[in-house]
XYZ file of C-alpha atoms in Angstrom:
686
model
C -0.152 0.095 -0.100
C 2.807 2.594 0.850
C 4.455 1.763 -2.344
C 1.298 1.949 -4.540
C 0.410 5.192 -2.777
C 3.745 6.645 -2.163
C 2.940 6.809 1.290
C 4.417 5.669 4.562
C 4.536 2.250 6.137
C 5.689 1.435 9.707
C 9.140 2.599 11.064
C 11.309 3.086 10.693
C 9.677 3.641 7.261
C 12.108 1.504 4.587
C 12.091 4.793 2.498
C 14.830 3.479 0.217
C 12.807 0.007 -0.175
C 9.469 2.024 -0.943
C 11.013 4.160 -3.547
C 13.185 1.498 -5.705
C 10.443 -0.827 -5.562
C 8.206 1.859 -7.071
C 10.570 2.394 -9.534
C 10.884 -1.215 -10.216
C 7.026 -1.635 -10.718
C 7.424 0.993 -13.573
C 10.009 -0.967 -15.240
C 8.490 -4.529 -14.977
C 5.334 -4.105 -17.471
C 3.198 -7.227 -16.361
C 1.750 -9.001 -13.569
C -0.344 -7.461 -10.283
C 1.233 -4.698 -8.392
C 1.706 -6.975 -5.551
C 3.516 -9.410 -7.853
C 5.824 -6.833 -9.377
C 7.004 -5.820 -5.848
C 7.280 -9.240 -4.761
C 9.556 -10.116 -8.079
C 11.747 -7.191 -6.645
C 12.289 -9.046 -3.560
C 13.546 -12.103 -5.574
C 15.813 -10.225 -7.707
C 17.391 -8.431 -4.723
C 17.607 -12.134 -3.122
C 19.298 -13.452 -6.477
C 22.030 -10.616 -6.679
C 22.584 -11.504 -2.851
C 23.535 -15.209 -3.779
C 25.676 -13.943 -6.584
C 27.597 -11.799 -3.867
C 27.814 -14.506 -1.371
C 29.498 -16.557 -4.027
C 32.122 -13.646 -4.297
C 32.690 -13.339 -0.832
C 33.274 -17.086 -0.233
C 35.660 -16.991 -3.404
C 37.563 -14.258 -1.664
C 38.162 -15.988 1.614
C 38.352 -19.545 0.523
C 39.741 -19.246 -3.396
C 37.248 -21.905 -4.140
C 34.396 -21.677 -6.896
C 32.483 -24.831 -5.587
C 32.699 -23.376 -2.118
C 31.388 -20.286 -3.381
C 28.437 -22.019 -5.382
C 27.538 -24.092 -2.462
C 27.312 -21.292 0.120
C 24.988 -19.173 -2.563
C 22.807 -21.910 -3.363
C 22.297 -22.911 0.285
C 21.109 -19.450 1.511
C 19.292 -19.059 -1.399
C 17.320 -22.206 -0.503
C 17.256 -21.820 2.965
C 13.833 -21.902 4.463
C 13.124 -18.195 5.937
C 15.624 -16.338 3.360
C 13.443 -18.047 0.416
C 10.089 -17.661 2.103
C 10.961 -13.730 2.833
C 12.217 -13.132 -0.666
C 9.054 -14.181 -2.774
C 6.932 -11.635 -0.923
C 6.952 -7.757 -0.794
C 9.447 -7.411 2.010
C 12.802 -5.534 2.579
C 14.930 -8.528 3.942
C 16.073 -9.708 0.318
C 17.452 -5.696 -0.168
C 18.876 -5.811 3.297
C 20.669 -9.150 2.625
C 21.910 -7.547 -0.326
C 23.498 -4.821 1.396
C 24.912 -6.843 3.850
C 26.901 -8.713 1.244
C 27.799 -5.486 -0.605
C 29.341 -4.065 2.674
C 31.419 -7.302 3.178
C 32.923 -7.047 -0.144
C 33.533 -3.325 -0.063
C 35.370 -4.187 3.249
C 37.462 -6.803 1.479
C 38.149 -4.691 -1.656
C 39.265 -2.027 0.621
C 41.699 -4.200 2.480
C 42.998 -5.612 -0.881
C 43.643 -1.760 -2.121
C 45.299 -1.025 1.415
C 47.641 -3.720 1.105
C 48.689 -3.252 -2.123
C 49.458 0.433 -1.572
C 46.864 1.602 -3.867
C 45.959 4.363 -1.380
C 43.672 6.478 -3.505
C 41.407 3.572 -4.587
C 41.350 2.239 -1.123
C 40.038 6.025 0.256
C 37.586 5.767 -2.667
C 36.248 2.298 -1.409
C 35.946 3.700 2.122
C 33.800 6.721 1.072
C 31.854 4.207 -1.082
C 31.299 1.911 1.910
C 30.126 4.943 3.992
C 27.765 5.625 1.414
C 26.331 2.272 1.222
C 26.095 1.838 4.804
C 24.042 4.831 5.037
C 21.656 3.964 2.316
C 21.455 0.247 4.015
C 20.209 2.143 7.186
C 17.251 3.414 4.956
C 16.310 0.283 4.046
C 16.533 -1.737 7.226
C 17.900 -0.894 10.987
C 19.373 -4.177 11.380
C 22.368 -3.296 9.558
C 23.451 -0.923 12.280
C 24.358 -3.844 14.598
C 27.001 -5.170 12.674
C 29.011 -1.933 12.452
C 31.423 -3.168 15.694
C 32.345 -6.239 13.023
C 33.383 -3.372 10.063
C 35.112 -1.430 12.784
C 37.234 -4.704 13.980
C 38.038 -5.476 10.448
C 39.326 -2.105 9.636
C 41.359 -1.588 12.924
C 43.079 -4.956 12.038
C 43.817 -3.934 8.486
C 44.928 -0.231 8.856
C 43.397 1.996 11.227
C 45.950 4.779 10.642
C 44.694 5.455 6.987
C 41.265 5.504 8.425
C 41.818 8.016 11.361
C 43.203 10.724 9.035
C 41.221 13.903 8.966
C 40.320 13.962 5.216
C 39.181 10.350 5.333
C 37.094 10.916 8.581
C 35.267 13.909 6.820
C 34.652 12.126 3.428
C 33.139 9.188 5.507
C 31.106 11.376 7.456
C 29.829 13.226 4.357
C 29.116 10.182 2.247
C 27.276 8.501 5.303
C 25.033 11.579 5.563
C 24.406 11.545 1.699
C 23.463 7.828 2.081
C 20.687 8.937 4.850
C 19.131 11.224 2.388
C 16.221 8.776 1.485
C 14.618 9.270 5.105
C 13.565 12.800 3.419
C 11.145 10.629 1.596
C 9.086 10.158 4.740
C 7.786 13.764 5.681
C 7.812 14.909 1.720
C 5.495 11.976 1.297
C 3.443 12.874 4.148
C 2.766 16.488 3.489
C 1.360 14.833 0.014
C -1.163 13.355 2.159
C -1.238 10.053 0.605
C -4.208 7.484 1.166
C -1.825 5.206 3.376
C 0.434 7.370 5.384
C 1.455 5.098 8.628
C 2.557 7.418 11.558
C 2.062 10.622 9.575
C 5.833 11.886 9.674
C 4.806 15.483 8.531
C 6.117 17.086 11.647
C 9.606 17.227 12.925
C 8.575 15.180 15.942
C 6.395 12.546 14.490
C 9.466 11.931 11.787
C 11.830 11.455 14.603
C 9.671 8.693 16.239
C 8.819 7.294 12.913
C 12.655 7.218 12.001
C 13.578 6.040 15.628
C 11.020 3.412 16.196
C 10.369 5.357 19.151
C 6.912 3.220 19.793
C 8.656 -0.033 19.404
C 11.895 0.739 21.438
C 10.728 -1.465 24.191
C 11.307 -4.598 22.650
C 15.096 -4.206 21.952
C 17.149 -5.840 24.605
C 13.834 -6.438 26.491
C 13.886 -10.261 26.468
C 14.360 -11.499 30.239
C 17.856 -12.916 30.627
C 16.489 -16.173 32.573
C 15.003 -17.319 29.241
C 17.735 -16.555 26.667
C 19.563 -19.763 26.963
C 16.696 -21.754 26.113
C 15.837 -19.274 22.803
C 19.569 -19.689 22.069
C 19.435 -23.426 22.267
C 16.302 -23.132 19.910
C 17.713 -21.132 17.477
C 20.605 -23.542 16.905
C 17.975 -26.125 16.448
C 16.532 -23.801 13.422
C 19.746 -24.321 11.645
C 18.366 -27.843 10.845
C 14.929 -26.652 8.958
C 17.556 -24.083 7.297
C 19.968 -26.203 5.751
C 18.213 -29.580 6.147
C 20.895 -32.468 6.561
C 24.164 -30.080 5.979
C 24.023 -27.750 8.851
C 27.213 -29.740 10.040
C 28.703 -28.348 7.106
C 28.784 -25.060 8.535
C 30.272 -26.124 11.822
C 33.130 -27.537 10.038
C 33.708 -24.716 7.934
C 33.719 -22.673 11.211
C 36.530 -24.948 12.394
C 38.333 -24.555 9.523
C 38.444 -21.026 9.051
C 40.908 -20.905 12.009
C 43.370 -23.084 9.978
C 45.078 -20.255 8.524
C 47.742 -18.427 10.228
C 45.834 -14.817 10.383
C 42.706 -15.241 12.661
C 41.213 -12.035 11.057
C 38.822 -13.234 8.669
C 37.381 -15.900 11.062
C 37.121 -13.367 13.943
C 35.451 -11.022 11.557
C 32.614 -13.699 10.618
C 32.375 -14.448 14.365
C 31.533 -10.871 15.098
C 29.170 -10.403 12.053
C 27.170 -13.469 13.276
C 27.060 -12.846 16.916
C 26.159 -9.185 16.216
C 23.514 -10.232 13.595
C 22.186 -12.720 16.002
C 22.356 -10.649 19.565
C 19.757 -7.951 18.845
C 17.406 -10.700 17.598
C 18.135 -13.023 20.665
C 17.472 -10.317 23.112
C 14.263 -8.941 21.424
C 11.160 -9.348 23.469
C 8.603 -10.771 20.566
C 7.080 -13.611 20.109
C 9.302 -16.406 18.642
C 7.464 -17.145 15.650
C 7.904 -13.365 14.389
C 11.570 -13.443 15.370
C 12.299 -16.355 13.157
C 10.760 -14.766 10.201
C 11.951 -11.489 10.831
C 15.267 -11.078 12.218
C 17.332 -14.274 11.994
C 18.171 -14.231 8.281
C 21.311 -12.155 8.581
C 22.749 -14.470 11.005
C 21.855 -17.386 8.211
C 23.700 -15.433 5.764
C 26.764 -15.688 7.974
C 26.308 -19.246 8.449
C 26.091 -19.593 4.788
C 29.468 -18.437 4.477
C 30.738 -21.191 7.037
C 28.907 -23.616 4.690
C 30.851 -22.509 1.605
C 34.241 -22.491 3.572
C 33.326 -26.122 4.806
C 32.709 -27.044 1.280
C 35.838 -25.504 0.075
C 37.648 -27.625 2.575
C 36.194 -30.680 1.423
C 37.014 -30.020 -2.058
C 40.607 -29.276 -1.152
C 40.735 -32.423 0.976
C 39.547 -34.599 -2.014
C 42.304 -32.853 -4.048
C 44.953 -33.454 -1.895
C 43.822 -36.996 -1.695
C 43.821 -37.719 -5.154
C 46.821 -35.405 -5.904
C 49.551 -38.270 -6.261
C 47.157 -40.935 -8.132
C 46.340 -41.486 -11.511
C 44.563 -38.288 -13.466
C 41.557 -40.234 -13.837
C 41.191 -41.006 -10.049
C 41.785 -37.347 -9.334
C 39.040 -35.780 -11.540
C 36.554 -39.005 -10.429
C 37.269 -37.897 -6.845
C 36.870 -34.081 -7.217
C 33.615 -34.550 -9.592
C 32.280 -37.129 -6.848
C 32.734 -34.504 -4.069
C 31.571 -31.362 -6.034
C 28.434 -33.508 -7.045
C 27.740 -34.718 -3.597
C 28.238 -31.164 -2.064
C 25.601 -29.516 -4.551
C 23.363 -32.389 -3.545
C 22.913 -30.573 -0.135
C 21.522 -27.272 -1.535
C 19.639 -29.317 -4.208
C 18.088 -31.336 -1.543
C 17.450 -28.129 0.445
C 15.688 -26.776 -2.801
C 13.202 -29.725 -2.947
C 12.351 -29.836 0.796
C 11.384 -26.126 1.043
C 10.088 -25.234 -2.616
C 6.510 -26.419 -2.054
C 6.457 -24.817 1.334
C 7.444 -21.145 0.051
C 5.634 -21.360 -3.213
C 3.683 -18.618 -3.545
C 2.605 -18.802 -7.195
C -1.316 -19.807 -6.484
C -1.187 -18.271 -2.788
C -4.768 -16.780 -2.799
C -5.405 -17.421 0.844
C -5.073 -13.479 2.391
C -6.544 -12.368 -0.754
C -9.766 -14.547 -0.678
C -10.005 -14.184 3.028
C -9.964 -10.415 2.576
C -12.518 -10.689 -0.309
C -14.820 -12.624 2.045
C -14.585 -10.159 4.945
C -15.270 -7.345 2.687
C -18.092 -8.930 0.717
C -20.056 -10.138 4.115
C -19.965 -6.860 5.738
C -22.974 -4.342 4.829
C -22.368 -1.019 3.019
C -21.260 1.721 5.305
C -20.261 -0.982 8.206
C -17.321 -0.903 10.356
C -15.049 -3.855 11.043
C -12.876 -4.205 14.106
C -9.649 -6.212 13.673
C -6.979 -7.475 16.106
C -4.594 -9.002 13.519
C -2.389 -7.531 10.830
C -3.132 -10.799 8.791
C -6.521 -9.724 8.912
C -6.601 -6.233 8.621
C -3.985 -5.479 5.979
C -5.211 -7.571 3.078
C -8.362 -5.917 3.711
C -6.896 -2.296 3.607
C -4.994 -3.674 0.489
C -7.792 -4.424 -1.410
C -9.504 -0.867 -0.613
C -6.451 1.159 -1.406
C -4.878 -0.639 -4.158
C -7.408 -2.315 -5.782
C -10.565 -0.159 -5.107
C -12.666 -2.726 -3.498
C -15.654 -1.856 -0.981
C -14.329 1.239 -0.044
C -17.184 2.340 1.740
C -16.605 0.111 4.473
C -14.753 1.311 7.585
C -11.592 -0.791 9.076
C -10.557 -0.323 12.533
C -7.576 -2.060 13.919
C -8.547 -1.876 17.642
C -5.951 -4.150 19.543
C -8.585 -5.305 21.504
C -7.394 -8.489 23.873
C -10.450 -9.262 26.166
C -11.088 -12.625 27.468
C -13.296 -14.794 29.794
C -13.966 -14.535 33.315
C -14.335 -11.648 35.851
C -10.499 -11.783 36.400
C -9.608 -10.662 33.132
C -10.246 -6.945 32.110
C -11.888 -6.040 28.645
C -10.627 -3.155 26.713
C -13.045 0.036 27.892
C -12.158 2.308 25.038
C -12.998 -0.760 22.468
C -16.471 -1.373 24.322
C -17.294 2.651 24.364
C -16.645 2.856 20.621
C -18.522 -0.112 19.536
C -21.608 0.863 21.942
C -21.613 4.247 20.656
C -21.877 2.705 16.937
C -23.805 -0.419 16.863
C -27.174 1.511 17.265
C -26.562 3.462 14.000
C -24.274 1.614 11.718
C -23.588 -2.267 11.263
C -20.696 -3.287 13.478
C -18.577 -6.449 12.829
C -15.357 -8.069 14.155
C -13.068 -10.606 13.064
C -11.525 -11.327 16.583
C -11.665 -14.805 17.472
C -11.183 -14.020 21.356
C -13.300 -11.068 21.619
C -16.099 -11.980 24.237
C -18.388 -9.577 25.254
C -21.647 -11.423 27.207
C -23.462 -8.366 27.085
C -23.825 -7.936 23.438
C -25.730 -10.102 21.272
C -23.668 -11.500 17.930
C -24.477 -13.601 14.909
C -21.769 -15.398 13.215
C -21.231 -14.430 9.631
C -18.397 -16.678 8.469
C -15.468 -14.605 8.278
C -17.123 -12.107 10.413
C -19.458 -11.842 13.548
C -22.150 -9.300 13.481
C -22.328 -7.430 16.807
C -26.067 -6.012 18.206
C -27.167 -4.264 21.285
C -28.392 -6.332 24.039
C -31.752 -4.779 23.659
C -32.104 -5.418 19.836
C -33.310 -8.272 17.755
C -30.726 -9.689 15.529
C -31.813 -10.132 11.943
C -31.583 -13.380 10.250
C -28.297 -14.234 8.575
C -28.464 -15.736 5.513
C -26.325 -18.751 4.659
C -22.527 -17.290 3.897
C -19.704 -18.651 2.169
C -16.422 -19.546 3.767
C -14.432 -21.047 0.787
C -11.665 -20.058 -0.465
C -9.092 -21.172 -3.146
C -7.022 -24.269 -1.708
C -5.771 -25.941 -4.603
C -5.996 -29.246 -2.925
C -2.655 -28.306 -1.560
C -1.204 -31.001 1.442
C -1.520 -29.666 4.674
C 2.669 -29.839 5.322
C 2.768 -27.192 2.514
C 0.489 -24.560 4.271
C 2.276 -21.813 6.056
C 0.877 -20.700 9.378
C -0.800 -17.483 7.437
C -2.502 -19.849 5.144
C -3.899 -21.903 8.090
C -4.991 -18.748 9.916
C -7.056 -17.651 6.491
C -8.752 -21.264 6.110
C -9.630 -21.614 10.037
C -10.647 -18.012 11.057
C -14.400 -18.862 10.073
C -14.359 -21.862 12.699
C -12.474 -19.705 15.332
C -15.333 -17.217 14.911
C -17.832 -20.150 15.363
C -16.391 -21.092 18.244
C -16.599 -17.724 19.712
C -20.224 -17.608 19.012
C -20.604 -20.996 20.982
C -18.955 -19.646 23.908
C -21.127 -16.454 23.560
C -24.144 -18.802 23.746
C -22.524 -20.759 26.775
C -22.155 -23.906 24.793
C -19.209 -24.479 26.052
C -18.680 -28.215 25.471
C -19.312 -27.296 21.613
C -17.170 -24.732 21.838
C -14.536 -26.855 23.143
C -14.809 -29.516 20.441
C -14.422 -26.708 17.763
C -11.157 -25.287 19.468
C -9.953 -28.911 19.174
C -10.396 -29.403 15.598
C -8.848 -25.875 14.881
C -5.835 -26.391 17.041
C -5.164 -29.960 15.409
C -5.500 -28.537 12.086
C -3.435 -25.844 12.714
C -0.468 -27.878 14.366
C -0.482 -30.761 11.793
C 2.770 -30.966 10.072
C 3.419 -27.277 10.457
C 7.182 -26.818 9.093
C 8.148 -23.596 10.759
C 6.050 -21.477 12.834
C 6.175 -18.062 11.093
C 4.710 -14.595 11.247
C 1.715 -13.305 13.367
C -0.712 -16.202 12.973
C 1.192 -18.287 15.313
C 1.198 -15.699 17.825
C -2.894 -15.597 17.017
C -3.478 -19.351 17.396
C -1.438 -19.459 20.752
C -3.825 -17.100 22.060
C -6.527 -19.235 21.035
C -5.233 -22.234 23.118
C -5.640 -19.856 26.307
C -8.915 -18.996 25.464
C -9.729 -22.948 24.787
C -8.175 -23.551 28.210
C -10.403 -20.860 30.036
C -13.325 -22.800 28.360
C -12.464 -26.145 29.253
C -12.063 -24.866 32.990
C -15.680 -23.492 33.057
C -16.726 -26.867 32.346
C -14.567 -28.305 35.071
C -12.486 -30.282 32.424
C -9.127 -29.179 34.415
C -7.146 -31.943 33.481
C -7.967 -31.630 29.714
C -6.578 -28.137 30.106
C -3.473 -29.497 31.571
C -3.026 -32.101 28.995
C -3.512 -29.828 25.720
C -2.677 -26.310 26.698
C 1.415 -27.002 26.548
C 0.879 -28.013 22.921
C 0.444 -24.064 22.305
C 4.590 -23.931 22.765
C 4.549 -25.306 19.562
C 3.618 -22.172 18.146
C 5.208 -19.804 20.612
C 7.894 -21.588 22.955
C 7.372 -18.431 25.724
C 3.501 -19.419 26.098
C 2.522 -19.334 29.596
C -1.265 -19.362 30.699
C -3.221 -18.269 33.374
C -5.858 -21.014 32.348
C -3.238 -23.244 32.884
C -2.536 -21.715 36.299
C -6.051 -22.259 37.293
C -6.255 -25.868 36.240
C -3.145 -26.770 38.016
C -4.445 -24.979 41.208
C -7.705 -27.000 41.043
C -6.177 -30.193 40.861
C -3.815 -29.391 43.914
C -0.568 -28.927 41.804
C 0.470 -26.047 43.569
C 3.888 -26.023 42.938
C 3.472 -26.252 39.259
C 1.302 -23.676 39.240
C 3.956 -21.510 40.848
C 6.397 -22.315 38.031
C 4.087 -21.212 35.447
C 3.178 -18.216 37.293
C 7.084 -17.530 37.789
C 7.611 -17.966 34.116
C 4.614 -15.731 33.169
C 5.683 -13.131 35.550
C 9.034 -13.197 34.165
C 7.339 -11.921 30.704
C 4.612 -9.927 32.170
C 5.988 -8.365 35.240
C 3.286 -5.779 35.604
C 0.288 -7.942 35.373
C -1.541 -7.598 38.522
C -3.895 -10.612 37.993
C -0.642 -12.874 37.744
C 0.644 -11.231 41.021
C -2.746 -12.142 42.522
C -3.025 -15.709 41.281
C 0.479 -16.175 42.667
C -0.381 -14.726 45.892
C -3.540 -16.976 45.963
C -1.462 -20.065 45.277
C 0.800 -19.050 48.116
C -1.795 -18.660 50.325
C -2.949 -22.393 49.641
C 0.278 -23.742 50.470
C 0.598 -21.769 53.679
C 3.449 -19.571 52.498
C 1.689 -16.499 54.196
C 4.492 -13.739 54.265
C 5.381 -14.387 50.391
C 1.922 -14.246 49.729
C 1.673 -10.936 51.175
C 4.573 -9.670 48.960
C 2.807 -10.845 45.901
C -0.639 -9.456 47.005
C 1.040 -6.116 47.669
C 2.319 -5.995 44.587
C -0.697 -6.790 42.922
C -2.460 -4.070 44.861
C 0.199 -1.377 43.673
C -0.158 -2.198 40.130
C -4.375 -2.104 40.263
C -5.380 -0.626 43.377
C -9.100 -0.827 42.065
C -9.428 -4.648 42.215
C -11.281 -5.921 45.288
C -10.315 -9.446 45.064
C -6.519 -8.392 45.341
C -7.402 -6.301 48.449
C -9.622 -9.470 50.096
C -6.698 -11.772 49.520
C -4.266 -9.498 50.783
C -6.135 -9.011 54.014
C -6.279 -13.035 54.422
C -2.566 -13.067 54.079
C -2.142 -10.446 56.692
C -4.455 -12.792 59.025
C -2.105 -15.557 58.001
C 1.105 -13.740 59.598
C -1.163 -12.463 62.623
C -1.538 -8.910 61.300
C -4.931 -8.159 62.133
C -5.083 -4.259 61.957
C -3.903 -4.221 58.397
C -6.065 -7.237 57.459
C -9.374 -5.222 58.811
C -8.165 -2.196 56.511
C -7.901 -4.398 53.481
C -11.157 -5.820 54.252
C -12.627 -2.605 54.410
C -11.175 -1.332 51.240
C -12.633 -4.259 49.792
C -16.072 -3.356 50.713
C -15.739 0.314 49.973
C -14.759 -1.189 46.119
C -17.231 -3.919 46.102
C -20.190 -3.322 48.402
C -21.313 -6.820 47.751
C -17.985 -8.748 48.355
C -19.415 -11.621 50.791
C -15.893 -12.717 51.739
C -14.914 -9.527 52.973
C -17.884 -8.693 54.999
C -17.724 -12.541 56.667
C -13.899 -12.195 57.572
C -14.961 -8.607 59.206
C -17.693 -10.294 61.037
C -15.611 -13.392 62.390
C -13.052 -10.737 63.353
C -15.530 -8.985 65.492
C -16.738 -11.857 67.471
C -15.223 -12.478 70.892
C -12.097 -14.801 70.881
C -13.054 -18.265 71.673
């Protein structure tokens, strides 16, 4: 949308990508707009593979090694997946390889005493680095590796006043594409994310001001498990030959100079560190942030392949010429079988040639909504395809779309989004209101399932009869194993909304059955959890757990809820805590709560739940601490006050207990527990 309208997308805005992709769509005369932008990603990816070949050739002097590395990265799952869709990652990978080659070129000219060419290459490096930042911020984390490489080569030539001046000037020239953002915003394009038309908003847009909390925000206690899982992903990126990268890593140290292996290690660690420490769902991390580290790993694969070719050459050097040729040929064929195998494993999983899931889902949503309606979304995967159809393809522009970020759940313990409720209630008496959120449960409203939508009505109205709706979208009889997580979300959304409808009607057993079928289908042969749909469906597990608890099926909750970790390894659930508590598994409940609070330390309900568990096992002093924290975060919750009073009684602090019980009644005059406790405290001691 941003490319089509010459507008702005989410921060940091990716201005270089937007402008160059727009130019590319003018050059290519065929295909839809989305296809042409996707083709641009593929061209950038192909050029990246060519430059990977050049890098490995420069490092190992082996053409087979360079080709193996190039094809290994080209056919790795995440990179291939991300470079057949409109994304910045192909262009960012291209910039990484260009910068590495420029560093190697500068080193060659410096060592050969070609000072002029070396200085010009340094200026070109600074310009390229600035341009790379305007495409994707991930490149900035690699700077220390390049500084190490420069310092180990010839740091004196860099710190000359002339070179420093040229570096700064060319770097600032590279940042000029950022001017696109306010200039585009001033044109009032139809899609103008963040509206960076003022200096403050432009600064916030460029610097990811609103997303800054995620960087380096991942809890340290969970980091070792995430790192261990990362190395497991290498086997899916490079199936059956990830070991070749390990061999290349070791072989890189065989040379007398350790500059190149240390340079690659720094690049790898600096590419991985911000991703490892980023606070975001791991499925999203896999798709978005791991690919630069996979690129560096592919260089080690090429070095490992070069070593094996050289080993075969040494073994056959003193033998018959025919034996030597056969040995080398067999080794090269064997090595090329690895990326060929990767291509065959991944091809159907990344194939987007007949990928209509998002398009058809969005078309169903817009076709179902009445003219002039407003539709609320809580998922990028549903909102943006609909918005794309409106902005780019001019479909159903009269329907208003709202991204509400609403995460309400079941039960009195979980707070609803009051702003969302007020907004809907101000609208649904006058205009048709729909939502596509499978876990938005509002028991005070009437709702009707409409396939890809749920129609919301005021509680005092009589819902209209809804005719049969179509939920079919083009599937092409594709095997489930080849469906990515986003396609599965598109297929399953109507049934998730149907389960939502059954919960609203208190048909909990029927809803539980639907949830079981949905989650079984979603997890069936899922190759790699990627993108936001996995986050959506891990939340659906939590709703299923709450529904199961309402029917008293606590053992069922304990059995199925941990399966959500296949989608999100950091999935921790208060519904599971409740089931464990109800079955007397107090210490397992505490473990789950500790993990939950590690990720969400400001969650008042979780602190209260932990306080209750501690009360049940008689740890009154610890319970006081947890419940005081719950009260500090949410002082208006009467239940936290009540249980804090009970904890005070447990440690013999009657005066503070009475104060908490009185505050509980002030907040909730109908609270029977607090009244009963006060009555007992007023009775003479027996």
